């Protein structure tokens, strides 16, 4: 059929018919261009900020940002993952992270502790059992503002070991003593690390968990070293102990400092 | 209460049987809409009763997993889990045996229901937690093996003849390259949706739905709307040319493929079908088709059943994720309710199989199925828009562009599963965060 002929069903023959290959390439261009546009749309869009009380079951998998106060210290699981709890005035939420996020936060000493303020982005997991979780994808999406007031050794009162008694339960104090024993939990054990400090015949157990040990880059001071420990006085199974919450609250001190502190404490 | 539950199962089953006839429409889209409605009821202080919600939802999934064979075979519009039934189904259809093909796959679905209720169901609470404990640390590399298997089991469909040279080389690689490109692009789309989904957070639980509609449903509808195949007269038979041996072989292959897909995260019915197909394809087309029926039913219904296994807390498949927002099973009573609902719904939907197949055959004789495809396309677009809004439509269009690549180049559409497989495999291997950071998604 020549180009001039008209077919009653198929119409006239065009001079330069379009090759199917051209349409195939056009579809590829369309798909790639669409994906690029979608990508640009997504990355240039702020992650929505919400309050915990506004979360509904239909928001499952939503990527959101939440700010609030940490109400429970970060706990590191045996699997390497982590969890801490956050409160923003409208509700509470558990913030979960995997091993990679926990390791990144530990190495940068950014593991949230009680009292810290946190701004964090992640994906929501909402079930009908009302257990709402925020799963963080990256440690870079967690911004931390430390609350140093509660545990800072500069601001906590320094007391002699002998004065750490059951009567001071709940107080946050700083003590200095000689490290006499180290108790390390066995593999898989759910017990804390325990350092025993001695000063003037009095002994005190200083306890901390694996997250602090990780924060210390798995290095403990050797026995015989004089160290300063800041933390909360707690009682466990009728034994008074000092609970340390951050690696920075355990510091080696020089003998001269320790003696100066002893004089200061006596006065 | 038992009558209420039975009525809810029947209502879900009947509704899904009607919806399953519409080519391209996925039951998870309908469940998403139902979930939104139930959430709004809860928000208004009206709580939906679990004894009604659970059986109704199970009826929807089970009925649909059995009846969606009909559009796959007669209208050439399968969902992702039934992709591999199209070719043999079309062979049967073009020789006037479409009814027989649909009933063969339906028989496979019935075997799948039997497997779930009588073989997997009684042992799942004891053994599935053990299997999960053993396999959990290995999920990441198993997913990568599946990805490699999907990509490497694609074969060149051109370039077999002609003089050797670059022309023949490129001709052979055009389908393979299109498959790889589809997987890669859909994987990138998956990263965007997982890390920075543009869908409104108010309906985020359906944020992957527009991508699935675009990758799998829209290309089928478009293809069917522009194609003009004439379907020959169909013969309706009252016997199927199968025996116990063939049923057993298809049950084993399909049960393993579908069970694998139901248990592993983000592995879908399409992958289960691929595995089942590789176990049976070389032997007998009937076994192949029945195994596909077993696989897709075990995948859809089995994944939902695992959600109810006491103490397992395993959420697999879109149906279970949607239900999780509505109800968390806690007791053995929930498990028995789920198993009973699956059995009842499976039985009723198989009874619907024959009359619905005959009805559809009559329908495509009288109504041009291009019109049916356009109608389905309209319904899918309306559903996506109503749940996810303009952002969802945008995602759907982009995904449709990617989903059309295998259609135009003749490669395997299963590569579109990269949308889930690639980002999740990266995440499980600890690579998700660096890749997302590299893409600027964090």
XYZ file of C-alpha atoms in Angstrom:
709
model
C 0.000 0.000 0.000
C 1.471 3.337 -0.963
C 1.547 6.288 1.385
C -1.203 7.961 -0.568
C -3.644 5.070 -0.137
C -6.287 5.148 2.545
C -7.287 1.968 4.333
C -10.887 2.148 5.574
C -9.976 0.308 8.788
C -6.365 1.201 9.594
C -6.224 4.695 8.066
C -3.602 6.040 5.718
C 0.011 4.920 5.699
C 2.289 7.509 7.286
C 5.597 8.343 5.625
C 7.826 7.526 8.586
C 6.235 4.925 10.894
C 7.399 5.082 14.516
C 9.578 2.171 15.527
C 8.458 0.270 18.615
C 12.034 0.591 19.877
C 11.494 4.359 20.088
C 8.453 3.828 22.315
C 10.454 1.433 24.492
C 13.206 3.994 24.978
C 10.554 6.655 25.659
C 9.104 4.461 28.411
C 12.551 4.114 29.971
C 13.066 7.876 29.900
C 9.627 8.362 31.441
C 10.299 5.901 34.263
C 13.701 7.365 35.116
C 12.443 10.964 34.921
C 9.474 10.110 37.128
C 11.717 8.471 39.676
C 14.048 11.473 39.751
C 11.100 13.830 40.267
C 9.728 11.633 43.038
C 13.155 11.539 44.660
C 13.482 15.326 44.520
C 9.974 15.714 45.907
C 10.766 13.389 48.801
C 14.165 14.744 49.843
C 13.021 18.356 49.697
C 10.111 17.714 51.965
C 10.562 18.209 55.704
C 9.863 15.213 57.874
C 6.553 16.057 59.606
C 6.833 16.802 63.318
C 4.056 15.359 65.474
C 3.124 14.993 69.112
C 2.880 11.518 70.576
C -0.753 11.979 71.556
C -1.693 12.582 67.915
C -0.500 9.176 66.700
C -3.240 6.954 65.244
C -3.099 3.325 63.997
C -3.342 4.558 60.389
C 0.054 6.236 60.890
C 1.835 2.880 60.999
C 5.106 3.127 58.966
C 4.937 6.951 58.824
C 8.293 8.746 58.905
C 7.924 11.437 61.589
C 9.959 13.588 63.930
C 9.267 13.750 67.672
C 10.826 15.892 70.405
C 10.679 15.232 74.104
C 12.370 14.357 77.336
C 13.987 10.982 77.890
C 12.252 9.285 80.821
C 14.186 6.027 80.823
C 17.884 5.463 80.197
C 18.889 3.791 76.975
C 18.972 0.049 77.342
C 21.211 -2.008 75.065
C 19.843 -5.468 74.241
C 22.017 -8.542 73.958
C 21.310 -8.477 70.236
C 23.029 -5.080 70.079
C 19.809 -3.089 69.545
C 18.706 -0.280 71.829
C 15.614 1.311 73.329
C 14.807 4.386 75.373
C 11.545 6.034 76.327
C 10.491 9.535 75.436
C 7.753 11.829 76.769
C 6.504 15.034 75.154
C 3.638 16.045 77.444
C 0.970 14.400 75.301
C 2.147 10.808 75.713
C 5.046 8.387 75.872
C 6.777 6.391 73.163
C 9.528 3.760 73.027
C 12.307 4.698 70.609
C 14.044 1.645 69.152
C 17.276 1.354 67.215
C 19.271 -1.469 65.703
C 22.815 -2.535 66.402
C 24.259 -0.036 63.904
C 22.458 2.917 65.494
C 23.395 1.779 69.019
C 27.056 1.413 68.092
C 27.122 4.798 66.374
C 25.518 6.539 69.358
C 27.804 4.733 71.806
C 30.952 5.673 69.922
C 29.922 9.337 69.812
C 28.755 9.235 73.458
C 25.272 10.246 72.402
C 23.254 7.486 74.070
C 20.256 9.292 75.590
C 19.872 9.211 79.341
C 17.050 10.122 81.636
C 16.444 13.845 81.716
C 18.063 14.516 78.321
C 16.088 16.285 75.634
C 15.930 14.486 72.312
C 14.744 15.372 68.830
C 14.524 12.187 66.773
C 13.147 11.051 63.395
C 12.137 7.532 62.441
C 9.298 5.317 61.296
C 6.302 4.672 63.499
C 5.159 1.204 64.428
C 1.616 1.261 65.746
C -0.291 -1.839 66.758
C -3.774 -2.369 68.079
C -2.222 -3.238 71.459
C -1.415 0.481 71.841
C 2.326 -0.228 71.943
C 3.658 2.648 69.906
C 7.277 2.555 68.806
C 9.502 4.840 66.815
C 12.216 2.986 64.912
C 15.203 5.170 64.096
C 16.908 4.523 60.766
C 20.041 6.511 61.418
C 21.947 7.870 64.402
C 22.304 11.099 62.415
C 18.584 11.683 62.832
C 18.862 11.910 66.618
C 19.746 15.265 68.153
C 20.593 15.209 71.822
C 20.638 17.927 74.439
C 22.234 16.616 77.601
C 20.730 17.345 80.960
C 23.917 17.560 82.974
C 22.316 19.033 86.070
C 21.349 15.719 87.589
C 24.548 13.770 87.194
C 27.334 16.261 86.626
C 30.187 15.527 88.994
C 30.929 19.272 89.106
C 27.529 19.977 90.614
C 26.914 16.910 92.748
C 28.049 17.022 96.402
C 31.228 15.134 97.155
C 30.906 12.805 100.128
C 33.244 10.333 101.852
C 32.482 6.660 101.188
C 31.611 6.128 104.831
C 28.769 8.645 104.482
C 27.086 6.738 101.690
C 24.401 5.023 103.698
C 20.833 3.844 103.265
C 19.665 7.161 104.714
C 20.948 8.959 101.609
C 19.030 6.680 99.233
C 18.035 8.581 96.073
C 20.715 11.283 96.481
C 23.099 11.988 93.654
C 26.668 12.251 94.929
C 30.307 12.016 93.943
C 32.708 9.718 95.775
C 36.400 9.021 95.437
C 38.062 5.731 96.365
C 40.609 3.125 95.452
C 39.407 0.440 93.103
C 39.834 -2.882 94.882
C 37.721 -5.319 92.858
C 36.071 -5.569 89.464
C 33.088 -7.848 88.817
C 32.384 -8.361 85.108
C 29.135 -10.121 84.043
C 29.557 -13.363 82.146
C 28.490 -13.745 78.506
C 24.711 -13.421 78.266
C 24.341 -12.612 81.974
C 21.800 -9.952 82.897
C 23.876 -8.529 85.726
C 25.668 -5.176 85.873
C 29.363 -4.365 86.032
C 30.400 -3.803 89.668
C 33.469 -1.870 90.789
C 34.280 -1.968 94.508
C 35.779 1.239 95.882
C 37.542 1.538 99.254
C 38.330 4.628 101.281
C 39.372 4.779 104.907
C 38.128 1.256 105.583
C 34.680 1.899 104.043
C 33.649 0.077 100.892
C 31.054 0.915 98.232
C 29.878 -0.959 95.201
C 29.642 1.169 92.068
C 27.353 -0.420 89.482
C 26.724 0.318 85.830
C 25.320 -1.510 82.803
C 26.657 -2.545 79.479
C 25.760 0.749 77.760
C 28.172 2.596 80.080
C 30.814 -0.080 79.509
C 30.360 0.352 75.736
C 30.604 4.104 76.191
C 33.913 3.553 78.007
C 35.074 1.753 74.868
C 35.198 -1.444 76.906
C 38.109 -0.204 79.045
C 37.981 -0.420 82.812
C 40.505 1.175 85.201
C 42.915 -1.367 86.745
C 42.603 -2.354 90.443
C 44.594 -0.057 92.722
C 43.692 3.039 90.711
C 41.962 5.917 92.490
C 38.760 6.917 90.757
C 35.935 9.376 91.124
C 32.378 8.134 90.637
C 29.214 10.200 90.378
C 25.761 8.679 90.515
C 22.630 7.965 92.441
C 22.634 6.110 95.748
C 20.413 3.048 95.481
C 19.716 -0.022 97.549
C 19.646 -3.484 96.000
C 19.054 -6.592 98.143
C 19.837 -4.603 101.321
C 23.168 -3.432 99.940
C 23.872 0.242 99.339
C 25.348 0.924 95.931
C 26.106 3.837 93.659
C 24.519 3.638 90.223
C 26.540 5.354 87.500
C 24.739 6.269 84.275
C 27.472 7.558 81.999
C 31.092 6.815 81.272
C 31.943 10.454 81.968
C 30.831 9.971 85.571
C 33.661 7.516 86.199
C 37.013 9.305 86.135
C 40.498 8.365 87.319
C 41.915 10.989 89.695
C 45.461 11.707 90.842
C 46.512 10.791 94.407
C 47.033 14.482 95.221
C 43.465 15.283 94.175
C 42.198 12.400 96.252
C 44.091 13.549 99.342
C 42.871 17.114 98.839
C 39.345 15.801 98.545
C 39.780 13.765 101.746
C 40.888 16.862 103.662
C 38.025 18.848 102.183
C 35.547 16.142 103.102
C 36.838 15.966 106.746
C 36.473 19.723 107.128
C -21.403 -15.664 68.728
C -20.541 -18.565 66.439
C -23.268 -17.520 64.012
C -22.039 -13.941 64.052
C -18.513 -15.100 63.211
C -19.777 -17.451 60.488
C -21.893 -14.681 59.000
C -18.887 -12.343 59.019
C -16.733 -14.952 57.223
C -19.431 -15.489 54.627
C -19.876 -11.747 54.113
C -16.129 -11.275 53.622
C -15.921 -14.261 51.293
C -18.852 -13.234 49.112
C -17.565 -9.660 48.861
C -14.057 -10.824 47.930
C -15.423 -13.268 45.341
C -17.187 -10.381 43.607
C -14.157 -8.076 43.869
C -11.774 -10.791 42.672
C -13.447 -10.803 39.259
C -12.301 -7.238 38.630
C -8.889 -7.523 36.968
C -6.061 -5.688 38.706
C -7.935 -4.881 41.886
C -6.023 -6.147 44.919
C -7.804 -7.186 48.090
C -5.238 -5.371 50.259
C -6.447 -2.089 48.752
C -9.990 -2.935 49.800
C -8.803 -4.042 53.245
C -6.950 -0.746 53.598
C -10.147 1.146 52.892
C -12.050 -1.071 55.348
C -9.358 -0.474 57.985
C -9.634 3.287 57.517
C -13.384 3.020 58.028
C -12.907 0.918 61.180
C -10.307 3.366 62.520
C -12.763 6.193 61.987
C -15.390 4.176 63.882
C -12.936 3.710 66.746
C -12.149 7.415 66.656
C -15.867 8.114 66.997
C -16.118 5.908 70.075
C -17.603 2.890 68.275
C -15.347 -0.149 68.702
C -15.484 -2.876 66.062
C -15.991 -6.336 67.597
C -12.994 -8.650 66.952
C -15.336 -11.629 66.480
C -16.703 -9.815 63.455
C -13.627 -7.980 62.178
C -11.248 -10.960 62.186
C -13.492 -13.444 60.322
C -14.575 -10.754 57.883
C -10.990 -9.827 57.011
C -9.938 -13.484 56.795
C -12.912 -14.126 54.527
C -11.764 -11.270 52.285
C -8.207 -12.591 51.957
C -9.049 -16.295 51.635
C -11.876 -15.814 49.169
C -9.803 -13.485 47.045
C -6.760 -15.784 47.037
C -8.936 -18.560 45.575
C -11.116 -16.607 43.146
C -8.486 -14.227 41.734
C -7.514 -17.125 39.479
C -10.436 -16.189 37.221
C -9.141 -12.796 35.996
C -5.612 -14.248 35.809
C -6.670 -16.944 33.357
C -9.684 -15.505 31.552
C -8.740 -11.820 31.461
C -4.966 -12.148 31.526
C -4.742 -9.837 34.543
C -3.079 -11.582 37.477
C -1.884 -10.058 40.694
C 1.819 -10.362 41.483
C 1.389 -13.808 43.084
C -0.297 -15.308 40.015
C 2.088 -13.956 37.349
C 3.220 -17.382 36.269
C -0.277 -18.725 35.644
C -0.888 -16.321 32.765
C 1.076 -18.075 30.048
C -0.245 -21.617 30.519
C -3.660 -20.129 31.320
C -3.664 -18.255 28.007
C -2.665 -21.455 26.177
C -5.685 -23.200 27.663
C -7.932 -20.188 26.955
C -6.932 -19.986 23.304
C -7.756 -23.665 22.811
C -11.202 -23.260 24.373
C -10.206 -24.743 27.743
C -10.180 -21.622 29.929
C -12.724 -23.109 32.321
C -10.554 -26.192 32.839
C -7.459 -24.028 33.499
C -9.273 -21.923 36.078
C -10.628 -25.011 37.826
C -7.181 -26.664 37.844
C -5.664 -23.660 39.611
C -8.740 -23.503 41.851
C -8.145 -27.173 42.767
C -4.618 -26.136 43.730
C -6.045 -23.434 45.981
C -8.286 -26.008 47.659
C -5.225 -28.191 48.332
C -3.555 -25.111 49.795
C -6.450 -24.584 52.215
C -6.326 -28.265 53.220
C -2.581 -27.970 53.820
C -3.061 -24.912 56.022
C -5.955 -26.200 58.093
C -5.027 -29.860 58.514
C -1.240 -30.023 58.184
C 0.363 -26.659 58.961
C -2.258 -25.331 61.370
C -1.992 -28.051 64.057
C 1.823 -28.012 64.110
C 2.545 -24.320 63.550
C 2.347 -23.244 67.231
C 4.966 -25.832 68.182
C 7.406 -25.756 65.280
C 7.185 -22.332 63.594
C 8.692 -20.499 66.627
C 11.640 -22.927 66.536
C 12.102 -22.433 62.786
C 11.926 -18.696 63.304
C 14.534 -18.800 66.084
C 16.897 -20.857 63.930
C 16.465 -18.821 60.743
C 16.313 -15.288 62.174
C 20.086 -14.661 62.101
C 20.209 -15.886 58.493
C 17.388 -13.839 56.968
C 19.696 -11.315 55.294
C 21.742 -13.718 53.196
C 18.706 -15.838 52.347
C 17.055 -12.694 50.939
C 20.144 -11.960 48.866
C 20.126 -15.528 47.533
C 16.484 -15.057 46.508
C 17.371 -11.803 44.737
C 20.228 -13.474 42.877
C 17.925 -16.358 41.942
C 15.270 -13.981 40.596
C 17.791 -12.045 38.526
C 19.795 -15.006 37.261
C 16.822 -17.191 36.382
C 15.729 -14.659 33.740
C 16.720 -15.909 30.316
C 17.362 -14.094 27.002
C 14.272 -14.271 24.790
C 15.904 -12.835 21.685
C 19.279 -13.078 19.995
C 19.165 -16.840 19.480
C 19.502 -16.549 15.712
C 21.313 -14.405 13.202
C 24.947 -13.592 12.583
C 27.186 -13.280 15.604
C 28.139 -9.775 16.627
C 27.132 -6.792 18.711
C 23.636 -6.682 17.222
C 22.866 -10.172 18.414
C 24.567 -9.500 21.738
C 22.446 -6.427 22.424
C 19.331 -8.187 21.201
C 19.919 -11.004 23.701
C 20.707 -8.596 26.498
C 17.758 -6.283 25.874
C 15.369 -8.430 27.918
C 17.957 -9.238 30.582
C 19.024 -5.609 30.805
C 15.405 -4.469 31.034
C 14.876 -6.950 33.880
C 17.921 -5.692 35.767
C 16.907 -2.080 35.165
C 13.386 -2.782 36.411
C 14.759 -4.353 39.574
C 17.210 -1.510 40.159
C 14.684 1.298 39.521
C 11.982 -0.320 41.612
C 14.582 -0.832 44.359
C 15.384 2.895 44.277
C 11.671 3.633 44.451
C 11.478 1.334 47.470
C 14.279 3.271 49.203
C 12.462 6.568 48.623
C 9.189 5.141 49.955
C 10.820 3.483 52.953
C 12.913 6.435 54.070
C 11.011 9.521 52.871
C 7.571 8.484 51.688
C 5.611 11.395 50.210
C 2.322 9.816 51.309
C 0.555 11.751 54.073
C 1.432 10.401 57.515
C -2.279 10.113 58.315
C -2.537 7.153 55.920
C 1.051 5.948 56.046
C -0.013 2.341 56.695
C -0.812 2.136 52.973
C 2.294 3.910 51.693
C 3.503 0.966 49.592
C 0.068 0.371 48.026
C 0.362 2.954 45.203
C 3.724 1.476 44.197
C 2.288 -2.045 43.959
C -0.721 -0.795 42.001
C 1.599 0.999 39.590
C 4.150 -1.778 39.217
C 1.746 -4.670 38.723
C -1.925 -3.711 38.254
C -1.766 -0.642 36.000
C 0.459 -2.217 33.284
C -1.937 -5.190 33.029
C -4.953 -2.922 32.717
C -3.251 -0.731 30.123
C -2.054 -3.732 28.144
C -5.476 -5.347 28.164
C -7.148 -2.055 27.297
C -5.085 -1.668 24.109
C -4.908 -5.323 23.049
C -7.632 -6.890 20.983
C -7.368 -10.654 21.264
C -10.410 -12.615 20.128
C -11.260 -15.386 22.563
C -12.565 -18.599 20.987
C -15.640 -20.455 22.239
C -14.990 -22.102 25.582
C -15.794 -25.645 26.596
C -17.121 -26.355 30.091
C -16.243 -29.781 31.482
C -17.402 -31.650 34.578
C -14.173 -33.610 35.129
C -10.557 -32.524 35.525
C -7.795 -34.642 34.021
C -5.937 -35.062 37.311
C -5.424 -37.772 39.901
C -4.148 -38.103 43.455
C -0.526 -38.325 42.352
C -0.713 -35.022 40.444
C -2.542 -33.366 43.346
C 0.118 -34.545 45.780
C 3.017 -33.351 43.620
C 1.498 -29.934 43.107
C 0.636 -29.719 46.815
C 4.215 -30.402 47.897
C 5.814 -27.974 45.418
C 3.240 -25.214 45.868
C 3.100 -25.681 49.638
C 6.871 -25.267 49.934
C 6.949 -22.225 47.637
C 3.942 -20.523 49.229
C 5.037 -21.470 52.742
C 8.477 -20.002 52.113
C 6.886 -16.757 50.879
C 4.482 -16.625 53.832
C 7.245 -17.068 56.390
C 10.070 -14.890 55.063
C 9.820 -11.105 55.305
C 9.048 -9.223 52.048
C 9.172 -12.450 50.014
C 5.846 -12.396 48.220
C 3.599 -14.886 46.486
C 5.318 -14.175 43.161
C 8.605 -15.521 44.519
C 6.754 -18.483 46.026
C 5.242 -19.128 42.597
C 8.670 -18.890 40.983
C 10.074 -21.481 43.387
C 7.048 -23.755 42.970
C 7.250 -23.332 39.195
C 10.900 -24.296 39.075
C 10.064 -27.422 41.037
C 7.346 -28.511 38.613
C 7.553 -26.675 35.283
C 9.553 -29.277 33.410
C 7.262 -32.131 34.313
C 3.610 -31.422 33.674
C 1.678 -28.251 32.893
C -1.246 -29.374 35.039
C 1.034 -29.850 38.045
C 2.609 -26.474 37.327
C -0.751 -24.693 37.265
C -2.084 -26.442 40.350
C 1.154 -25.745 42.227
C 0.692 -22.047 41.423
C -2.797 -22.221 42.928
C -1.437 -23.936 46.048
C 1.409 -21.435 46.341
C -0.649 -18.243 46.128
C -3.301 -19.501 48.542
C -0.725 -20.742 51.052
C 1.087 -17.413 50.725
C -1.894 -15.100 51.219
C -3.856 -17.149 53.704
C -0.847 -18.736 55.402
C 0.796 -15.379 56.112
C -2.421 -14.242 57.753
C -2.693 -17.502 59.697
C 0.855 -17.094 61.097
C -0.241 -13.751 62.550
C -2.625 -15.660 64.826
C -0.213 -18.385 65.980
C -0.136 -17.991 69.781
C 3.110 -16.563 71.105
C 4.713 -16.220 67.669
C 3.989 -12.493 67.041
C 4.902 -12.850 63.370
C 3.498 -10.233 61.000
C 3.907 -11.206 57.355
C 2.042 -9.938 54.322
C -0.059 -6.828 53.805
C -3.199 -8.409 55.268
C -1.539 -9.124 58.620
C -0.045 -5.622 58.756
C -3.459 -4.077 58.178
C -5.061 -6.333 60.808
C -2.290 -5.506 63.289
C -3.569 -1.946 63.439
C -7.041 -3.228 64.300
C -6.485 -6.166 66.601
C -3.625 -8.043 68.260
C -4.365 -11.743 68.719
C -3.519 -13.031 72.181
C -5.251 -16.310 72.782
C -5.722 -19.803 71.397
C -9.324 -18.785 70.823
C -8.142 -16.242 68.250
C -6.098 -18.953 66.525
C -9.019 -21.374 66.358
C -11.234 -18.574 65.066
C -8.683 -17.829 62.331
C -8.318 -21.489 61.312
C -12.084 -21.979 61.284
C -12.585 -18.855 59.216
C -9.948 -19.983 56.708
C -11.591 -23.399 56.370
C -15.094 -22.001 55.967
C -14.065 -19.269 53.574
C -11.879 -21.637 51.509
C -14.729 -24.096 51.133
C -17.309 -21.471 50.168
C -15.031 -19.684 47.740
C -14.152 -22.940 45.958
C -17.881 -23.633 45.605
C -18.156 -20.189 43.978
C -15.286 -20.983 41.616
C -17.229 -22.916 38.986
C -20.293 -20.634 38.712
C -18.164 -17.496 38.742
C -15.869 -18.876 36.026
C -18.899 -19.709 33.862
C -20.370 -16.280 34.529
C -17.108 -14.555 33.581
C -16.908 -16.598 30.374
C -20.398 -15.368 29.496
C -19.420 -11.822 30.436
C -16.357 -11.690 28.174
C -18.491 -13.058 25.344
C -20.969 -10.226 25.646
C -18.826 -7.361 26.981
C -15.529 -6.382 25.389
C -12.958 -7.105 28.071
C -11.119 -3.943 27.099
C -14.065 -2.128 28.667
C -13.725 -4.268 31.799
C -10.018 -3.387 31.928
C -10.713 0.330 31.610
C -13.353 0.039 34.335
C -10.854 -1.741 36.593
C -8.243 0.887 35.850
C -10.701 3.558 36.952
C -11.503 1.713 40.180
C -7.803 1.235 41.024
C -6.991 4.902 40.379
C -9.991 5.957 42.488
C -8.935 3.657 45.357
C -5.336 4.857 45.310
C -6.473 8.472 45.264
C -9.059 8.036 47.995
C -6.552 6.432 50.377
C -3.261 8.129 49.565
C -4.254 11.325 47.742
C -2.283 13.150 45.046
C 1.064 11.972 46.409
C -0.136 8.367 46.055
C -1.238 8.997 42.473
C 2.173 10.451 41.703
C 3.897 7.380 43.150
C 1.527 5.127 41.203
C 2.325 6.860 37.907
C 6.077 6.601 38.484
C 5.721 2.948 39.478
C 3.578 2.309 36.379
C 6.398 3.736 34.247
C 8.778 1.239 35.822
C 6.195 -1.559 35.609
C 5.778 -0.953 31.870
C 9.479 -1.614 31.161
C 9.183 -5.418 31.452
C 5.915 -5.300 29.487
C 7.535 -3.473 26.578
C 10.828 -5.360 26.633
C 9.447 -8.822 27.355
C 11.293 -9.368 30.608
C 9.914 -10.830 33.824
C 7.536 -8.570 35.772
C 8.626 -10.149 39.031
C 11.662 -7.839 38.887
C 9.321 -5.093 40.109
C 9.525 -6.766 43.518
C 12.831 -4.943 43.910
C 10.649 -2.233 45.483
C 10.611 -4.311 48.681
C 13.392 -6.833 48.258
C 16.272 -4.413 47.682
C 15.724 -1.964 50.577
C 14.783 -4.670 53.074
C 17.710 -6.912 52.102
C 20.003 -3.889 52.504
C 18.454 -3.073 55.880
C 18.798 -6.620 57.178
C 22.448 -6.632 56.106
C 23.173 -3.304 57.787
C 23.587 -1.548 54.435
C 20.283 0.343 54.427
C 21.524 3.331 56.397
C 24.669 4.005 54.312
C 22.746 3.544 51.053
C 19.973 5.899 52.230
C 22.596 8.421 53.344
C 24.345 8.123 49.957
C 21.013 8.796 48.226
C 20.464 11.847 50.417
C 17.380 10.350 52.028
C 18.523 11.014 55.610
